[in-house]
């Protein structure tokens, strides 16, 4: 057990200063304003700048396009990006895809993709969810059919966040309808510039843009296949576990709440701003924090933050999301009508953060698998509770 | 956001080291072997098993809590939390937390008399406990372990006093079947000795109450953990409408939520113990947070376990009722746990600004 302050060496301190100065320049107000306006979850100018320092895949060796950062340096970089609210959604999905490409891609595909990812020229999105089914990934209907040496893909995917600026989509397809549904899945890395792909925007309550992507007679070569035919479930279980936060590194700096860490960080930001609001004196010299009720509310939320931080694995994913949903609503109540004024509106509290936070929070119960699915995972894999009977084999 | 607002980088390692793991296992093995639920029931309603208490003391559970330079074995608060977890898991009918908190309080005082009392506590001649509330207008107070102890440490104004009775007062029946008794802590009562006075006495007493809460929180979280275990066992073997009860999501989700609360409370308590031991002036809101989270988690786990066991869970035959009784019966002794929020609020500006 160790929660001590990390003593930074001169070299690490210098690295931290370097990161900070770099982000002062490249994660500027224009980048943040564009993100607020478009909800793209990605900034190509920032991404290219990061790539120029090897910071897109910062822990990769320098000769593979990374920066060879050690875990502490990487932690400093990631914290600094998160604290400044860098748009990193597509970086996150790319990281998931890279794991699958490394494990299952052909040598040719690895050569095509991995150096380009590190160089900031390639980012990847996830083609999992379909119009007919959300969390039931094994029930995919988008089909891939053999055509000579390649494949023809037909179907539709929903919520493919980042498709409008990504080069590849990690696509989950049905290649066999004659076997139980988990056994007829094949995964591909589909180049998004192929004929027959149509990307339509979907605006969300949280302000992020996502997409519906339609695949009509899309032809790809077999080299884009990831893993054996019909064994895509095995390929997916790596990234899925990753997305579900079931695995964690053992670095002493890591959050034990893996997948919930991002949502907890959002709640942390809302809380810090609420505390700032509460400790700021009004025209009459009094502060909201002078009122016992305000103290109690913020103490509850601060406690929730520590609870979320201390909750491991899939449990942490549930807590991270649900405490954010509950507390972002309570913070709006606490701050009052100025908390429903958006960024840029006259008199908006903390520049519209609470207004955004309450909207944004709602999506977190769904991203990467719903909290309901997470509860099932906890029930069956952590507590060993019996599975419900299946109705579809 | 400016670069100036860079936060401190801290390690975030909740894992037990080899020595902590050894403490954890030794006490888990001991309490599991020595204290099945039948022994808990046999000790009711007084909540005290003299023979078990002798073994707990022999194992060093009290002496380890006292610093080495005061005649003890100098365990950390983390170790003490690990011991309290195992005590709470089996609901051992022994005044462990009271004895530990009182012994550490005595060790914190300079008076010669305190040293003598501490020595007597370490040999087992004396069993002191702690009155958790500052003595106010009403000198009568319900004291934990007060029905088995002859000495009570109490804060009277700015005086820290040790009150000795000829015999422990009569046990008062209570939901937890804990060794509670009413004590008259007034200035006129029995043999009364002032051990310290002034701000230092007040602070020493406050520290003792904080430690009592830290350890009680650890015990509560583990009680909750065992309640979850009993709930899982029951719903994994019982069927209704042709399927196992635990396969209904309405049932499973309630248990998942209880298990989640318990898991977080245990980790948060361990983290608070680390800060109390190694960085006592930082993140001071963590201890009241941990206690609040543990008290709530224990009640949630116990009430959930009672519920998912259905009629059986409501019958005294079920061991989840043992946890149910202590979840509230222990956590109410130091006052409404939600009042910890005021303490948390007092520390927030320093920790986050």
Short mmCIF file of C-alpha atoms in Angstrom, two decimals, chain A residues 1-8 16-17 20 24 72 75-76 79-80 83-84 248 251-256 264 268-269 271-273 275-276 279 289 292 295-296 298-300 302-303 305-312 315-316 318-319 322 372 374-376 378-379 383-389, chain B residues 1-17 20 78 82 228 231-232 235-236 243-249 251-253 255-257 259-261 263-265 267-268 270-271 274-275 278 282-283 286 289 292-293 296 338 341-342 344-349 351-353:
data_model
loop_
_atom_site.label_atom_id
_atom_site.label_comp_id
_atom_site.label_asym_id
_atom_site.label_seq_id
_atom_site.Cartn_x
_atom_site.Cartn_y
_atom_site.Cartn_z
CA UNK A 1 0.00 0.00 0.00
CA UNK A 2 1.45 3.34 -0.95
CA UNK A 3 -0.18 6.71 -1.58
CA UNK A 4 2.93 8.79 -1.15
CA UNK A 5 3.83 11.76 -3.27
CA UNK A 6 6.05 10.84 -6.17
CA UNK A 7 9.39 12.60 -5.85
CA UNK A 8 10.22 13.85 -9.31
CA UNK A 16 6.59 17.80 -16.99
CA UNK A 17 7.50 21.38 -17.81
CA UNK A 20 3.01 21.75 -19.98
CA UNK A 24 0.01 25.63 -23.68
CA UNK A 72 5.59 7.88 -14.69
CA UNK A 75 1.10 9.17 -16.40
CA UNK A 76 2.20 12.81 -16.32
CA UNK A 79 -3.01 13.50 -16.53
CA UNK A 80 -2.01 16.75 -18.15
CA UNK A 83 -6.81 18.00 -16.77
CA UNK A 84 -6.90 20.26 -19.80
CA UNK A 248 -5.37 -3.36 -15.34
CA UNK A 251 1.84 0.15 -12.20
CA UNK A 252 1.56 1.71 -8.77
CA UNK A 253 0.27 4.93 -10.33
CA UNK A 254 -2.69 3.37 -12.11
CA UNK A 255 -6.26 3.90 -11.03
CA UNK A 256 -7.81 0.72 -9.64
CA UNK A 264 -14.65 9.93 -12.17
CA UNK A 268 -13.76 15.51 -10.14
CA UNK A 269 -13.70 18.47 -12.52
CA UNK A 271 -16.65 19.11 -8.08
CA UNK A 272 -13.56 21.31 -8.17
CA UNK A 273 -15.46 23.96 -10.07
CA UNK A 275 -16.04 24.14 -4.74
CA UNK A 276 -14.51 27.13 -6.49
CA UNK A 279 -15.74 29.54 -1.98
CA UNK A 289 -19.86 27.68 1.39
CA UNK A 292 -24.21 24.44 6.05
CA UNK A 295 -21.09 22.22 2.78
CA UNK A 296 -23.07 19.02 3.23
CA UNK A 298 -20.25 19.19 -1.52
CA UNK A 299 -19.01 16.85 1.22
CA UNK A 300 -21.34 14.15 -0.12
CA UNK A 302 -16.39 14.66 -2.46
CA UNK A 303 -17.12 11.38 -0.68
CA UNK A 305 -15.46 10.86 -5.68
CA UNK A 306 -13.32 8.91 -3.23
CA UNK A 307 -15.78 6.01 -3.35
CA UNK A 308 -15.58 5.96 -7.14
CA UNK A 309 -11.81 6.09 -6.97
CA UNK A 310 -11.69 3.16 -4.54
CA UNK A 311 -14.00 0.87 -6.54
CA UNK A 312 -12.18 -1.67 -8.72
CA UNK A 315 -17.86 -2.28 -10.22
CA UNK A 316 -15.87 0.90 -10.67
CA UNK A 318 -20.83 1.31 -12.65
CA UNK A 319 -19.92 3.68 -9.83
CA UNK A 322 -23.80 6.43 -11.93
CA UNK A 372 -26.57 -2.88 -16.80
CA UNK A 374 -21.49 -4.19 -16.16
CA UNK A 375 -23.74 -5.31 -13.32
CA UNK A 376 -24.17 -8.65 -15.08
CA UNK A 378 -19.97 -8.22 -11.67
CA UNK A 379 -22.76 -10.64 -10.77
CA UNK A 383 -19.61 -12.65 -7.30
CA UNK A 384 -20.20 -15.95 -9.11
CA UNK A 385 -23.97 -15.55 -9.18
CA UNK A 386 -25.89 -17.89 -11.51
CA UNK A 387 -26.50 -16.79 -15.10
CA UNK A 388 -30.05 -16.11 -16.24
CA UNK A 389 -31.47 -18.76 -18.59
CA UNK B 1 -6.34 25.96 -17.35
CA UNK B 2 -2.91 27.25 -16.52
CA UNK B 3 0.14 25.13 -16.01
CA UNK B 4 0.39 26.52 -12.48
CA UNK B 5 -2.54 24.39 -11.37
CA UNK B 6 -0.62 21.14 -11.79
CA UNK B 7 -1.64 18.67 -9.17
CA UNK B 8 0.57 16.62 -6.94
CA UNK B 9 1.44 13.21 -8.31
CA UNK B 10 0.69 10.47 -5.85
CA UNK B 11 1.05 6.74 -5.95
CA UNK B 12 -2.22 4.90 -5.96
CA UNK B 13 -1.26 1.47 -4.71
CA UNK B 14 -3.91 -0.28 -2.63
CA UNK B 15 -2.14 -3.63 -2.61
CA UNK B 16 -0.98 -5.23 0.63
CA UNK B 17 2.75 -5.79 1.01
CA UNK B 20 0.46 -6.76 5.62
CA UNK B 78 -3.00 -0.23 8.34
CA UNK B 82 -6.56 -5.42 8.65
CA UNK B 228 -22.90 -10.26 0.78
CA UNK B 231 -26.65 -13.48 0.30
CA UNK B 232 -24.75 -14.91 -2.69
CA UNK B 235 -29.54 -17.13 -3.93
CA UNK B 236 -27.10 -19.45 -5.71
CA UNK B 243 -34.73 -20.97 -11.85
CA UNK B 244 -32.08 -20.04 -9.32
CA UNK B 245 -33.11 -16.97 -7.37
CA UNK B 246 -29.73 -15.33 -8.04
CA UNK B 247 -30.32 -15.46 -11.79
CA UNK B 248 -33.11 -12.87 -11.52
CA UNK B 249 -31.52 -9.53 -12.31
CA UNK B 251 -32.06 -9.88 -7.07
CA UNK B 252 -28.56 -9.99 -8.57
CA UNK B 253 -28.37 -6.23 -9.10
CA UNK B 255 -26.43 -7.78 -4.34
CA UNK B 256 -24.03 -6.29 -6.90
CA UNK B 257 -24.75 -2.80 -5.59
CA UNK B 259 -20.95 -5.68 -2.95
CA UNK B 260 -19.80 -2.56 -4.80
CA UNK B 261 -20.45 -0.33 -1.80
CA UNK B 263 -15.66 -3.09 -1.84
CA UNK B 264 -15.27 0.68 -2.13
CA UNK B 265 -15.65 1.18 1.61
CA UNK B 267 -10.49 0.15 -0.04
CA UNK B 268 -11.27 3.67 1.11
CA UNK B 270 -7.39 1.13 3.97
CA UNK B 271 -6.40 4.27 2.10
CA UNK B 274 -2.42 4.83 5.13
CA UNK B 275 -2.83 8.60 5.27
CA UNK B 278 2.09 8.21 7.03
CA UNK B 282 -2.90 15.61 4.48
CA UNK B 283 -6.25 14.61 3.01
CA UNK B 286 -10.44 10.70 4.07
CA UNK B 289 -15.31 9.70 4.35
CA UNK B 292 -19.35 7.28 6.45
CA UNK B 293 -18.92 4.98 3.46
CA UNK B 296 -23.64 3.07 4.92
CA UNK B 338 -23.90 11.46 8.21
CA UNK B 341 -20.11 15.33 6.37
CA UNK B 342 -19.43 18.43 8.46
CA UNK B 344 -15.36 16.35 5.62
CA UNK B 345 -16.56 19.82 4.60
CA UNK B 346 -14.18 21.45 7.06
CA UNK B 347 -11.19 19.84 5.33
CA UNK B 348 -12.23 20.25 1.68
CA UNK B 349 -10.95 23.78 1.08
CA UNK B 351 -7.33 19.68 0.26
CA UNK B 352 -8.66 21.01 -3.02
CA UNK B 353 -7.73 24.66 -3.27
#
